[in-house]
Structure formats: C-alpha cells, structure tokens
Coordinates of C-alpha atoms and ligand atoms in Angstrom, one line a residue:
D21 CA 99.8 83.8 136.8
V22 CA 102.3 81.9 134.4
V23 CA 105.8 83.4 134.8
V24 CA 107.5 83.0 131.9
K25 CA 111.6 82.6 132.3
N26 CA 112.6 80.5 129.3
I27 CA 111.0 79.8 125.8
C28 CA 112.3 77.4 123.6
C29 CA 111.9 77.3 120.1
V30 CA 112.3 74.2 118.1
G31 CA 113.3 74.9 114.1
A32 CA 115.9 77.3 113.3
G33 CA 114.8 78.2 109.6
Y34 CA 113.0 81.6 108.6
V35 CA 110.6 81.6 110.7
G36 CA 112.1 79.9 114.2
G37 CA 115.4 82.0 113.6
P38 CA 114.0 85.6 113.1
T39 CA 111.2 85.4 115.5
A40 CA 113.1 84.0 118.9
A41 CA 115.6 86.6 117.9
V42 CA 113.5 89.4 118.1
I43 CA 111.6 87.4 121.4
A44 CA 115.1 87.3 123.1
F45 CA 116.3 90.8 121.7
Q46 CA 112.8 92.4 123.2
N47 CA 112.8 90.4 126.1
P48 CA 116.2 90.4 128.0
H49 CA 114.8 88.8 130.7
I50 CA 113.9 85.3 129.2
K51 CA 116.2 82.6 128.1
V52 CA 115.3 82.1 124.5
T53 CA 117.0 79.2 122.8
V54 CA 117.0 78.1 119.3
V55 CA 117.2 74.1 119.0
D56 CA 117.3 72.2 115.0
R57 CA 118.5 69.0 114.0
D58 CA 120.3 70.0 111.6
V59 CA 124.0 71.0 113.0
T60 CA 125.4 73.0 110.2
R61 CA 122.0 75.2 110.6
I62 CA 122.8 75.8 114.4
R63 CA 126.8 76.2 113.7
R64 CA 126.2 79.1 111.2
W65 CA 123.4 80.6 113.9
N66 CA 126.3 80.6 116.1
S67 CA 129.0 82.0 114.0
K68 CA 129.1 85.9 112.7
H69 CA 126.9 85.3 109.4
P70 CA 123.6 83.5 110.2
P71 CA 122.4 80.7 107.8
I72 CA 119.9 82.5 106.0
Y73 CA 119.4 86.5 104.9
E74 CA 117.3 89.0 106.2
P75 CA 118.1 93.2 106.3
G76 CA 119.2 93.5 110.0
L77 CA 118.8 89.9 111.4
R78 CA 122.5 89.9 111.8
D79 CA 122.6 92.7 114.0
I80 CA 119.5 91.7 116.3
V81 CA 121.1 88.1 116.8
R82 CA 124.0 89.6 117.3
V83 CA 122.6 91.9 120.4
A84 CA 120.5 89.2 121.5
R85 CA 123.1 86.4 121.7
D86 CA 126.2 88.3 122.5
G87 CA 124.7 90.5 124.9
G88 CA 126.0 94.8 124.5
R89 CA 124.0 97.7 125.1
R90 CA 119.9 97.3 124.7
I91 CA 117.7 99.6 122.7
V92 CA 114.5 100.1 123.2
F93 CA 112.3 100.9 119.9
D94 CA 108.9 103.4 120.6
S95 CA 105.7 101.7 119.4
S96 CA 105.8 103.8 115.9
E97 CA 107.3 103.2 112.5
G98 CA 111.0 104.0 112.6
A99 CA 113.7 104.1 115.1
A100 CA 114.2 107.9 115.3
D101 CA 113.1 107.8 119.2
K102 CA 114.5 105.0 120.3
T103 CA 116.7 104.8 123.5
E104 CA 119.5 103.1 125.4
V105 CA 119.2 101.0 128.3
G106 CA 122.3 99.6 130.2
V107 CA 124.4 96.7 129.3
R108 CA 122.8 93.4 128.8
P109 CA 123.7 89.5 129.1
G110 CA 123.3 87.4 126.0
N111 CA 119.7 85.4 126.4
L112 CA 119.5 83.8 122.6
F113 CA 121.2 80.4 122.6
F114 CA 121.6 77.9 119.5
T115 CA 121.4 74.5 119.9
T116 CA 121.3 70.8 118.7
D117 CA 120.1 69.7 122.1
V118 CA 116.6 69.3 121.3
G119 CA 115.2 67.5 124.4
K120 CA 117.0 69.1 127.0
S121 CA 116.1 72.8 125.9
I122 CA 112.4 71.6 125.4
G123 CA 112.5 70.2 128.8
E124 CA 113.7 73.5 130.7
A125 CA 111.3 75.8 128.7
D126 CA 108.0 77.2 130.0
I127 CA 107.1 77.9 126.3
V128 CA 107.9 75.6 123.2
L129 CA 107.6 77.2 119.7
V130 CA 107.4 74.9 117.1
S131 CA 108.7 76.5 114.0
V132 CA 109.6 73.4 111.9
N133 CA 109.0 73.1 107.8
T134 CA 105.7 72.0 106.7
P135 CA 105.6 71.4 103.0
T136 CA 103.1 69.8 100.9
K137 CA 103.0 66.3 100.4
Y138 CA 104.4 65.0 97.2
R139 CA 103.4 61.7 97.7
G140 CA 100.5 59.4 99.3
V141 CA 97.4 60.3 100.1
G142 CA 96.7 64.4 99.4
A143 CA 100.4 64.1 97.4
G144 CA 99.9 67.8 95.7
S145 CA 97.7 69.6 98.4
A146 CA 97.5 68.0 101.6
T147 CA 100.5 69.2 104.2
D148 CA 103.2 66.7 104.5
M149 CA 103.0 67.1 108.4
T150 CA 106.1 64.5 109.2
A151 CA 108.7 66.9 110.7
F152 CA 105.8 68.9 112.7
E153 CA 104.7 65.1 114.0
A154 CA 108.1 64.1 114.8
V155 CA 108.8 67.2 117.2
T156 CA 104.9 66.9 118.5
G157 CA 106.3 63.4 119.6
V158 CA 109.8 64.4 121.0
V159 CA 108.2 67.3 122.9
A160 CA 105.6 64.5 124.4
Q161 CA 108.5 62.8 125.9
F162 CA 110.4 66.0 127.0
A163 CA 108.3 69.0 128.0
R164 CA 107.9 69.5 131.3
E165 CA 104.2 69.4 132.9
G166 CA 102.5 72.6 132.4
A167 CA 104.6 73.7 129.9
I168 CA 102.7 75.9 127.4
I169 CA 102.9 74.2 123.3
V170 CA 102.5 77.0 120.8
E171 CA 102.0 76.1 116.8
K172 CA 104.3 78.3 115.2
S173 CA 104.5 76.4 112.0
T174 CA 101.6 77.2 109.7
V175 CA 99.3 74.1 110.2
P176 CA 96.2 72.4 108.7
C177 CA 93.0 73.5 110.8
R178 CA 92.3 71.3 113.7
T179 CA 95.8 70.1 114.2
A180 CA 95.9 71.2 118.0
Q181 CA 93.4 68.5 118.4
L182 CA 96.1 65.9 117.0
V183 CA 98.7 67.2 118.9
A184 CA 96.6 67.1 121.9
D185 CA 96.2 63.3 121.4
T186 CA 99.8 62.9 121.0
L187 CA 100.3 64.1 124.2
N188 CA 97.9 62.7 126.3
M189 CA 99.0 59.3 124.3
H190 CA 102.5 59.8 125.4
R191 CA 101.6 61.4 128.7
P192 CA 98.3 60.5 130.0
G193 CA 97.1 62.8 132.6
V194 CA 100.0 65.5 132.4
H195 CA 98.3 68.9 131.4
F196 CA 99.5 71.1 128.7
E197 CA 98.2 73.8 127.2
I198 CA 98.3 74.0 123.2
L199 CA 98.2 77.8 121.4
S200 CA 98.2 78.5 118.0
N201 CA 100.4 81.3 117.0
P202 CA 100.7 81.6 113.5
E203 CA 103.4 84.0 112.2
F204 CA 102.5 86.8 109.6
L205 CA 106.1 87.8 108.5
A206 CA 106.9 87.9 104.8
A207 CA 110.9 87.1 103.8
G208 CA 112.7 90.0 103.2
T209 CA 111.2 91.9 105.5
A210 CA 110.9 89.7 108.4
V211 CA 112.9 92.1 110.7
N212 CA 110.9 94.9 110.5
D213 CA 107.6 92.6 110.6
L214 CA 108.5 91.3 113.9
L215 CA 109.5 94.1 115.4
Y216 CA 106.2 96.4 113.5
P217 CA 103.6 93.7 113.3
D218 CA 100.0 94.3 111.9
R219 CA 98.9 91.8 114.5
I220 CA 99.9 89.2 116.7
L221 CA 97.3 86.2 116.7
I222 CA 97.2 83.7 119.7
G223 CA 94.4 80.9 119.3
S224 CA 93.7 79.3 122.7
A225 CA 91.0 76.7 124.2
P226 CA 88.4 78.8 125.6
T227 CA 89.1 77.5 129.1
P228 CA 90.2 79.3 131.9
S229 CA 93.7 77.3 131.9
G230 CA 93.8 78.0 128.2
K231 CA 93.3 82.1 128.7
K232 CA 96.0 81.7 130.8
A233 CA 98.5 80.3 128.6
A234 CA 97.9 82.8 126.1
E235 CA 97.8 85.1 128.4
A236 CA 101.1 84.2 129.3
L237 CA 102.1 84.7 125.4
V238 CA 100.2 87.7 125.2
N239 CA 102.7 89.2 127.9
V240 CA 106.0 88.0 126.0
Y241 CA 104.9 89.7 123.0
N242 CA 103.2 93.0 124.6
A243 CA 107.1 93.8 125.9
W244 CA 107.2 95.5 122.6
V245 CA 103.6 95.3 120.5
P246 CA 100.7 97.6 121.8
R247 CA 98.5 95.5 123.2
D248 CA 95.5 96.2 121.0
R249 CA 97.5 94.3 118.1
I250 CA 97.6 91.2 119.8
L251 CA 94.2 89.4 118.9
T252 CA 93.5 86.6 121.0
T253 CA 90.9 83.9 119.6
N254 CA 89.7 80.2 119.9
V255 CA 92.6 78.0 118.5
W256 CA 90.5 76.8 115.1
S257 CA 89.8 80.1 114.4
S258 CA 94.1 81.1 114.8
E259 CA 94.9 78.1 112.3
L260 CA 92.5 79.1 109.8
A261 CA 93.4 82.8 110.1
K262 CA 96.6 82.1 108.7
L263 CA 95.6 79.9 106.2
V264 CA 92.8 82.3 104.7
A265 CA 95.4 85.4 105.2
N266 CA 98.2 84.1 102.6
S267 CA 94.9 82.5 100.1
M268 CA 93.9 86.2 100.0
L269 CA 97.2 87.9 99.5
A270 CA 97.5 85.1 96.8
Q271 CA 94.2 85.5 95.1
R272 CA 95.3 89.2 94.8
I273 CA 98.3 88.3 92.7
S274 CA 96.8 86.1 90.7
S275 CA 93.3 88.1 90.2
I276 CA 95.8 91.3 88.4
N277 CA 97.7 88.9 86.8
S278 CA 94.4 87.5 85.0
I279 CA 93.5 91.0 83.9
S280 CA 97.2 91.7 82.7
A281 CA 96.5 89.1 80.5
V282 CA 93.6 90.6 79.2
C283 CA 95.5 93.9 79.1
E284 CA 98.0 92.7 76.9
Q285 CA 95.0 91.6 74.4
T286 CA 93.2 95.3 74.8
G287 CA 96.0 98.0 74.8
A288 CA 94.9 98.7 78.7
D289 CA 98.0 99.2 80.8
V290 CA 97.5 96.7 83.9
D291 CA 99.6 99.4 86.0
E292 CA 96.9 101.8 85.3
V293 CA 94.2 99.8 85.7
A294 CA 95.6 98.4 88.8
K295 CA 95.8 102.2 90.4
A296 CA 92.8 103.3 89.4
V297 CA 91.2 100.1 90.6
G298 CA 93.0 100.5 93.8
V299 CA 92.3 103.9 94.8
D300 CA 89.2 102.4 96.0
P301 CA 89.7 101.8 99.9
R302 CA 87.8 99.2 99.9
I303 CA 89.9 97.4 97.2
G304 CA 92.8 99.2 98.5
N305 CA 96.3 99.6 96.2
K306 CA 98.8 97.1 98.0
F307 CA 99.3 93.5 96.1
L308 CA 98.1 94.9 93.3
V309 CA 101.4 94.5 91.2
A310 CA 101.2 92.2 87.6
G311 CA 104.1 90.1 87.4
I312 CA 105.5 86.8 86.5
G313 CA 103.4 85.2 89.6
F314 CA 103.9 84.6 92.9
G315 CA 106.8 82.4 94.7
G316 CA 108.0 81.4 98.2
S317 CA 107.4 78.2 100.0
C318 CA 103.8 79.7 101.9
F319 CA 101.3 81.5 99.1
K320 CA 100.8 78.1 96.8
K321 CA 101.0 75.1 100.0
D322 CA 98.5 77.3 101.9
V323 CA 96.5 77.9 99.5
L324 CA 96.6 74.0 98.6
N325 CA 95.8 73.6 102.5
L326 CA 93.1 75.3 102.1
V327 CA 92.3 73.1 99.3
Y328 CA 92.4 70.0 100.7
L329 CA 90.7 70.8 104.1
A330 CA 87.9 72.5 101.7
D331 CA 87.8 68.8 100.0
T332 CA 88.2 66.4 102.7
M333 CA 85.5 68.3 104.2
G334 CA 83.2 67.6 101.5
L335 CA 83.1 71.3 100.0
P336 CA 84.4 70.8 96.2
E337 CA 83.0 73.9 95.3
V338 CA 85.2 75.8 97.4
G339 CA 88.1 73.6 96.7
E340 CA 87.7 74.3 92.9
Y341 CA 87.5 77.9 93.7
W342 CA 90.7 78.2 95.6
R343 CA 92.7 75.8 93.4
Q344 CA 92.4 78.3 90.7
V345 CA 94.5 80.6 92.3
V346 CA 97.4 78.5 91.9
K347 CA 96.5 77.6 88.5
M348 CA 96.3 81.2 88.0
N349 CA 99.7 81.8 89.2
E350 CA 101.2 79.0 87.3
Y351 CA 99.8 80.2 83.8
A352 CA 101.0 83.9 84.7
R353 CA 104.3 82.2 84.7
D354 CA 104.3 80.5 81.8
R355 CA 103.0 83.3 79.8
F356 CA 105.8 85.4 80.4
T357 CA 108.3 82.7 79.6
N358 CA 106.6 82.0 76.3
R359 CA 106.2 85.8 75.7
V360 CA 110.3 86.0 76.2
I361 CA 110.6 83.2 73.8
K362 CA 108.2 84.5 71.4
C363 CA 109.7 87.9 71.7
L364 CA 113.4 86.5 70.7
N365 CA 111.5 85.5 67.7
N366 CA 110.6 81.4 68.6
T367 CA 114.4 80.8 68.7
L368 CA 116.7 81.1 71.5
V369 CA 119.3 78.7 69.7
G370 CA 122.7 80.7 69.8
K371 CA 121.6 83.4 72.2
K372 CA 122.5 84.6 75.8
V373 CA 119.3 85.4 77.8
T374 CA 120.1 87.3 81.5
I375 CA 118.1 86.4 84.1
L376 CA 118.0 89.2 86.8
G377 CA 117.4 88.2 90.3
Y378 CA 116.6 84.5 91.2
A379 CA 115.3 84.6 94.8
F380 CA 111.1 84.6 95.1
K381 CA 110.9 88.3 96.0
K382 CA 113.9 91.1 96.8
N383 CA 115.9 91.5 100.1
T384 CA 115.8 87.8 100.6
S385 CA 117.9 84.7 99.9
D386 CA 115.1 82.5 99.8
T387 CA 114.5 80.7 96.6
R388 CA 111.6 78.1 97.6
E389 CA 109.3 78.1 94.9
A390 CA 110.7 80.4 92.8
P391 CA 109.5 81.1 89.3
A392 CA 113.1 81.5 88.0
L393 CA 113.6 78.4 88.7
E394 CA 110.8 76.9 86.3
M395 CA 111.9 79.6 84.0
V396 CA 115.3 78.4 83.5
K397 CA 113.3 74.9 82.6
T398 CA 111.1 76.3 80.1
L399 CA 114.3 78.9 78.7
L400 CA 116.6 75.4 78.6
E401 CA 114.7 73.5 76.5
E402 CA 114.8 76.1 73.3
R403 CA 118.5 75.3 74.0
P404 CA 120.1 78.9 74.1
R405 CA 124.0 79.3 74.0
E406 CA 123.6 80.6 77.5
I407 CA 121.4 81.4 80.1
A408 CA 123.0 83.6 82.8
I409 CA 121.8 84.3 86.0
F410 CA 122.3 86.8 88.6
D411 CA 120.8 87.6 92.2
P412 CA 122.3 90.2 95.2
C413 CA 121.2 88.3 97.6
C414 CA 121.8 84.4 96.6
N415 CA 125.0 82.1 96.6
P416 CA 125.9 81.4 93.1
L417 CA 126.7 78.1 94.2
V418 CA 123.5 77.5 95.8
I419 CA 121.6 78.5 92.5
K420 CA 123.4 76.4 90.7
E421 CA 122.6 73.6 92.6
E422 CA 118.9 73.9 93.1
I423 CA 119.1 73.8 89.5
R424 CA 120.9 70.7 88.9
Q425 CA 118.6 69.2 91.5
L426 CA 115.3 69.8 89.8
L427 CA 117.0 69.1 86.7
G428 CA 119.3 66.4 87.0
D429 CA 122.9 65.7 86.0
V430 CA 121.7 67.0 82.4
D431 CA 124.2 67.9 79.5
E432 CA 122.6 71.6 79.0
L433 CA 123.6 72.7 83.0
K434 CA 126.6 73.9 81.5
N435 CA 125.0 75.9 79.6
I436 CA 123.8 78.0 82.8
V437 CA 126.1 80.2 84.4
V438 CA 125.5 82.2 87.9
Y439 CA 127.4 85.5 87.6
G440 CA 128.4 87.5 91.1
N441 CA 127.9 90.5 89.5
G442 CA 124.9 91.8 87.3
Y443 CA 127.5 93.5 84.4
D444 CA 129.2 90.0 83.4
A445 CA 125.4 88.3 83.4
C446 CA 123.9 91.1 81.1
D447 CA 127.5 91.1 78.6
K448 CA 126.5 90.2 75.2
S449 CA 123.1 89.3 76.3
T450 CA 120.3 89.3 73.9
A451 CA 117.4 89.6 76.2
V452 CA 117.8 90.7 80.0
V453 CA 114.7 89.2 82.3
I454 CA 114.1 91.1 85.6
A455 CA 112.5 88.0 87.5
T456 CA 112.6 89.8 90.9
E457 CA 112.3 93.4 92.1
F458 CA 115.1 94.1 93.4
D459 CA 115.4 98.1 93.2
E460 CA 119.2 97.5 91.9
F461 CA 117.8 96.4 89.1
R462 CA 116.0 99.7 88.4
N463 CA 117.4 103.0 86.5
Q464 CA 120.7 101.1 86.6
P465 CA 123.8 103.3 86.1
P466 CA 126.4 102.1 84.0
P467 CA 129.4 100.1 85.5
K468 CA 132.5 101.9 86.8
P469 CA 135.3 102.2 84.3
A470 CA 132.1 102.3 81.2
V471 CA 132.3 99.8 78.8
P472 CA 131.7 100.6 75.3
A473 CA 128.4 100.5 73.7
P474 CA 127.2 97.3 73.3
D475 CA 127.2 96.3 69.5
H476 CA 124.0 93.5 70.5
T477 CA 120.4 93.9 70.7
V478 CA 119.0 94.3 74.4
K479 CA 115.8 93.9 75.0
M480 CA 114.1 95.1 78.4
I481 CA 111.4 92.4 78.9
G482 CA 108.9 92.5 82.2
R483 CA 108.5 95.3 84.4
K484 CA 109.2 99.2 83.2
P485 CA 112.1 100.4 85.5
N486 CA 110.7 103.0 88.1
P487 CA 112.3 106.6 87.2
K488 CA 111.7 107.3 90.9
A489 CA 113.5 105.0 92.3
D490 CA 117.3 105.9 93.4
P491 CA 120.3 104.6 91.5
R492 CA 121.7 102.1 93.3
P493 CA 125.0 100.0 93.5
F494 CA 124.1 96.5 91.2
E495 CA 126.2 93.9 93.6
R496 CA 125.3 95.6 97.0
P497 CA 121.9 96.8 97.6
E498 CA 121.4 98.6 100.9
P499 CA 118.7 97.4 103.1
S500 CA 115.6 99.2 103.6
A501 CA 114.3 99.3 107.4
N502 CA 115.1 102.9 109.0
D503 CA 115.6 101.0 112.6
V504 CA 117.6 98.3 111.3
L505 CA 119.9 101.0 109.7
A506 CA 120.1 103.1 112.8
L507 CA 120.5 100.1 114.8
H508 CA 123.4 99.6 112.9
K509 CA 124.8 102.8 113.4
H510 CA 124.2 102.4 116.6
L511 CA 126.5 99.5 117.3
L512 CA 129.0 100.4 114.7
Q513 CA 129.5 103.8 117.1
R514 CA 129.8 101.3 120.0
D515 CA 131.8 99.2 118.6
G516 CA 134.0 101.3 116.6
E517 CA 133.9 98.9 113.8
T518 CA 133.9 99.8 109.8
S519 CA 132.3 97.7 107.2
S520 CA 131.5 97.7 103.6
D521 CA 129.1 95.1 103.8
P522 CA 127.6 96.3 107.2
L523 CA 124.6 94.2 106.9
G524 CA 125.9 90.8 105.6
R525 CA 123.9 91.0 102.6
Y526 CA 125.9 89.2 100.1
N527 CA 128.6 86.8 101.2
P528 CA 130.0 85.4 98.5
E529 CA 131.7 82.5 100.5
P530 CA 129.7 79.8 100.3
A531 CA 130.4 78.3 103.6
C532 CA 131.0 81.1 106.0
S533 CA 133.8 81.6 108.6
E534 CA 132.2 80.6 111.8
D535 CA 134.7 82.9 114.6
Ligands
NAD9 P1 112.4 76.0 107.1 O1 112.2 75.0 106.4 O2 113.3 77.4 106.7 O3 112.9 75.6 108.7 C1 112.5 74.7 109.5 C2 113.3 74.2 110.5 O4 112.9 72.9 111.3 C3 115.1 73.4 109.4 O5 116.0 74.1 110.4 C4 115.0 71.9 110.1 O6 116.0 71.6 110.5 C5 114.0 72.2 111.1 N1 113.7 70.4 111.9 C6 112.9 70.1 110.8 N2 112.4 68.3 111.6 C7 113.0 68.9 112.9 C8 113.1 68.1 114.7 N3 112.5 66.8 114.1 N4 113.8 68.7 115.2 C9 114.5 69.7 115.0 N5 114.1 70.3 114.4 C10 113.6 70.3 112.8 O7 111.2 76.3 107.5 P2 110.5 77.9 107.8 O8 110.4 78.6 106.2 O9 111.3 78.7 109.1 O10 108.9 77.3 108.0 C11 108.8 76.9 109.1 C12 107.5 77.0 109.2 O11 106.6 78.4 109.1 C13 106.5 76.4 107.9 O12 105.6 75.8 108.8 C14 105.9 77.6 107.6 O13 104.8 77.6 106.9 C15 105.5 78.9 108.4 N6 106.1 80.0 107.8 C16 106.7 80.8 107.3 C17 107.0 81.7 106.9 C18 108.2 82.1 105.8 O14 108.4 83.2 105.2 N7 109.5 81.3 105.4 C19 106.1 82.8 107.0 C20 105.3 82.4 107.9 C21 105.1 81.1 108.2

C-alpha cells in the first residue's frame, strides 16, 4: 500500500491554500507543503493574515501551520461534539521552493489557475492551460518515481492524458499515477465546505495501480470525510463531472433570472414563483434566487469549457444549449443595470449612486468576474456625479485598482469613490443598489449616533430586505459557520486573547503586517 507522509500542493490560491490547510489540519501526521511562484502570496500565507478572506480560514491555518492543540470534529454538521487531543506540531508549510517540495512529495496536488483563453484558438471559451502545463513540466522534472499526481484545478475533460504524455516525454519509462480530484468548495464558505463536503470525487485509471493510487488519496480524505461520501470513478467522469456540476448550478441561476424578466412583465413575483416551484423535491429550492446574475472565477469559465468541449467534439447543438446559460447571465446583469438607470429618469447626471457589495458573493473578498464591475462600467457612461462603492470584505484600494485596470486611466475614475463603511457610502445617495447579498445590508439599523433624516430620495432597488434577518453591524459582519466560531472560542480560551475582529474579516491595511 502507498504510505502518504508528504503532500505538496502547487498553487496557493483560493483553492490550494484552504484545501491544503484543511488536509493538514485533519492529518497531523502528514507534512503538507503549499508552493507558489508568487512570493507575496506565500509571504502572506506565512503571516498572521492569509492573502484571501474565508470565514475560519485564519484559525485553521494557524493551528495547522503553527501547531497547538488539535480539535477533532465529529462527522455531523457543527462542532458541538468536538473533542480535543494533545498538542500537535505544525505540519503545514508555505514556500516558493517549488521543485524541492515537489521532489519530496508522495502526492502532488496541482491547483493552479485555469482561466478562459482570451486570445488565439478557442479564445473566449477554451481553457487557458498555460499555468497548468507549466506546472506539469516542473512536476515531470522533479517528482519522484511513483508519485501520485492529482489534478485539483478544474481542467478540460481528458487533461489526464495530456499530463501522462508530458510526464512520459520528460521521464520515459518512469511510472506515475494521475488522479482527478476536482474541488467543489464555494467561495465564502470554503472552510465549511472542506470540513463537511457533500462529496469528494476521485477519478483514476481503472488499473490495479490506478486504484491503489486512488485509495491512497481516499485515505487522506477519510481522516475526516465519511467513506460513503468519497466517490471513486474513472478519470474522465471525474474531470467532466466538475464541469457539469458548475454548468448545472449556473443553469439554474440563468433559468430563474429568465423567469424574473417574465415576472416583471406579468405581475408575478419571482420569489413566490421560485418558492412554489422549489417545493417540488424533484426541482428543490436551492439556487433559485433571482438576482443580477452569477459572477466568480468559475461558473462562466466552466460553462464555456463545456461549450468548447462540445463544439470541438462536433456537438454544436450541445455547445449552443450551454452557451445560452452565459448569454442569459449577461442579459440579467445588463437588464438590472438598465432598470436602475430607468428608475432614475434615464439620467444620472449630478446624481450619486451607491453600490453596496462588490465581491461576486457574500462573505468573500473574491471579486473575479463580479457583476458589480460591469455595472460600474455601464453606470459610468451615464456621467453620474459619483459612484460610491462599499464592500465589507474587500480592500477599497483593491477595488479601485481593479476598476482602473478595466477602464484604463480615464478621467471618470475620479467619480468613483470606494468607502470603508456603508453609511458614508450611502450618504446623500439618489439610489442604493445592493449588488451582493451580504447579511449586513438587510434590515440595516441607523448609524450611531443617529444622523438627521436625509433630505434626499433614496430608492432601494434590487432584492427586498429580509425581515427575519438579524440586524448586523454594517462594517464587520460576523462569520456564519458555527464550527468555526467554536474553534475560535477554543483558541481564544487557549491563548487568553481578545480580539475585536477575531476572524480577520476585514483588514483595511493594504499590506498586512507579516509577523
Ligand atoms: P488562483 O488564481 O487563486 O490561484 C492559483 C495560484 O497558482 C496562484 O497563486 C498562482 O501564482 C499559482 N501558480 C500559477 N502558475 C504557477 C506555477 N507555474 N508555479 C507555481 N505556482 C503557480 O486560482 P484558484 O481560484 O485557487 O483556482 C485554482 C483552480 O481551482 C482553478 O482551476 C479553478 O477553476 C479551480 N476551482 C476554483 C474554485 C474557486 O472558488 N476559486 C472552486 C473550485 C475549483
């Protein structure tokens, strides 16, 4: 049997960092090293403030990296039944020494970015495999014989063949097993998703050595994931299932958004329609909330990846079917922005418009493909006096820089103001647009001390506030994952610390201290 003592994760991003941290946290006997060529990212992972925000991530990293008492969660949701076992040494490392770490590993997880190609053959839909291919080359050079190479990145179906060919070209005759183990975590709930996954999917070659390799990875996850939640398939099914899962999730959002357009013309209420439809267990009520469309680095690219696959396999009807999911998403976003402009008498001249929420979803600082960015672009064309932006998780300087990169150094940039709190962002606004469903934007209490009633019109456009939602502080929302809070409480007790921002949600300093 393969004994796994050393895992190397290549790519310290939104997936690689949290995944490696949880694997290390749950397997104290395995040394887990995360490598990246990005020096700044690695430095941040080695600091008190990880480079990405996810509820609970900072504490998991701290325990796994720096050691301390280990907490074992039971397999049910929530951490009420956690038990503690003695002091553990740190087993999570972050370094830029890519070759050396790969060379020491029994398992190499490849978790680098695989965006959509924006130029050349397949531009706009094919996957840009530059980073993945580069890492495969490095793996081929440094991996030790018999190492298990795992595709963690979302890749086109049949990539495992390319990996095998590359390895064979560089190291003919040397045996490697290639597994597919796509990640299903969602930004904003990454730690909870990793602690309590719906399923772990592992695809392997159907050969005895392929199955042995799969079993080695199964054992890593089985440290905390019940065996019946770990699915093993052939490698092509695993690669394709990830694309299909994201495409179907995106499809549901586009479906309900298309219905919301019909609702507005007919007097039906899309929330009522979604509720009535979703109670049918064959349909289900999840992912049926109409809004401004999906964002994020994955949905669009993974649907397009499927489109490209279908097109290149001579299945244009299939490609066209899925392409429509992306088209509908863009339609939903633009329809919403145009509605904002229409509500304001088709002119924004002299007006201030506030956008609350900039990240593509709540509880994340991930702004990739955020609908808010395109919205800003469209609104700016109407020459508003100001577009005010506030996001509880994102660094204002990062938002400003991203907008500058999209628009270039245009004069109108001065009309975009990114605020550090929501009250200032809304002050004297003509319209407040809720672009991300952060809980703290619902049932907002008045600021303290109370400000005089504004003498201007504020129109709330977008989703209605949820009357049942708890009012929360505007600037610093609490994380939602109970287990993470329990873990945090434990750490506070252990260390006798107090902190006003325990989970490091919002760190206004652009460059974090690195002690
Ligand atoms: P990311 O851009 O946050 O991180 C990728 C990291 O890889 C970067 O830090 C980059 O510097 C590093 N990298 C690139 N080339 C490298 C090289 N040659 N050597 C060393 N490091 C290198 O990307 P991500 O969001 O973590 O996504 C990674 C993969 O996981 C993608 O395929 C994505 O589709 C998939 N995925 C993402 C999510 C998500 O929510 N973000 C969820 C599931 C799956």
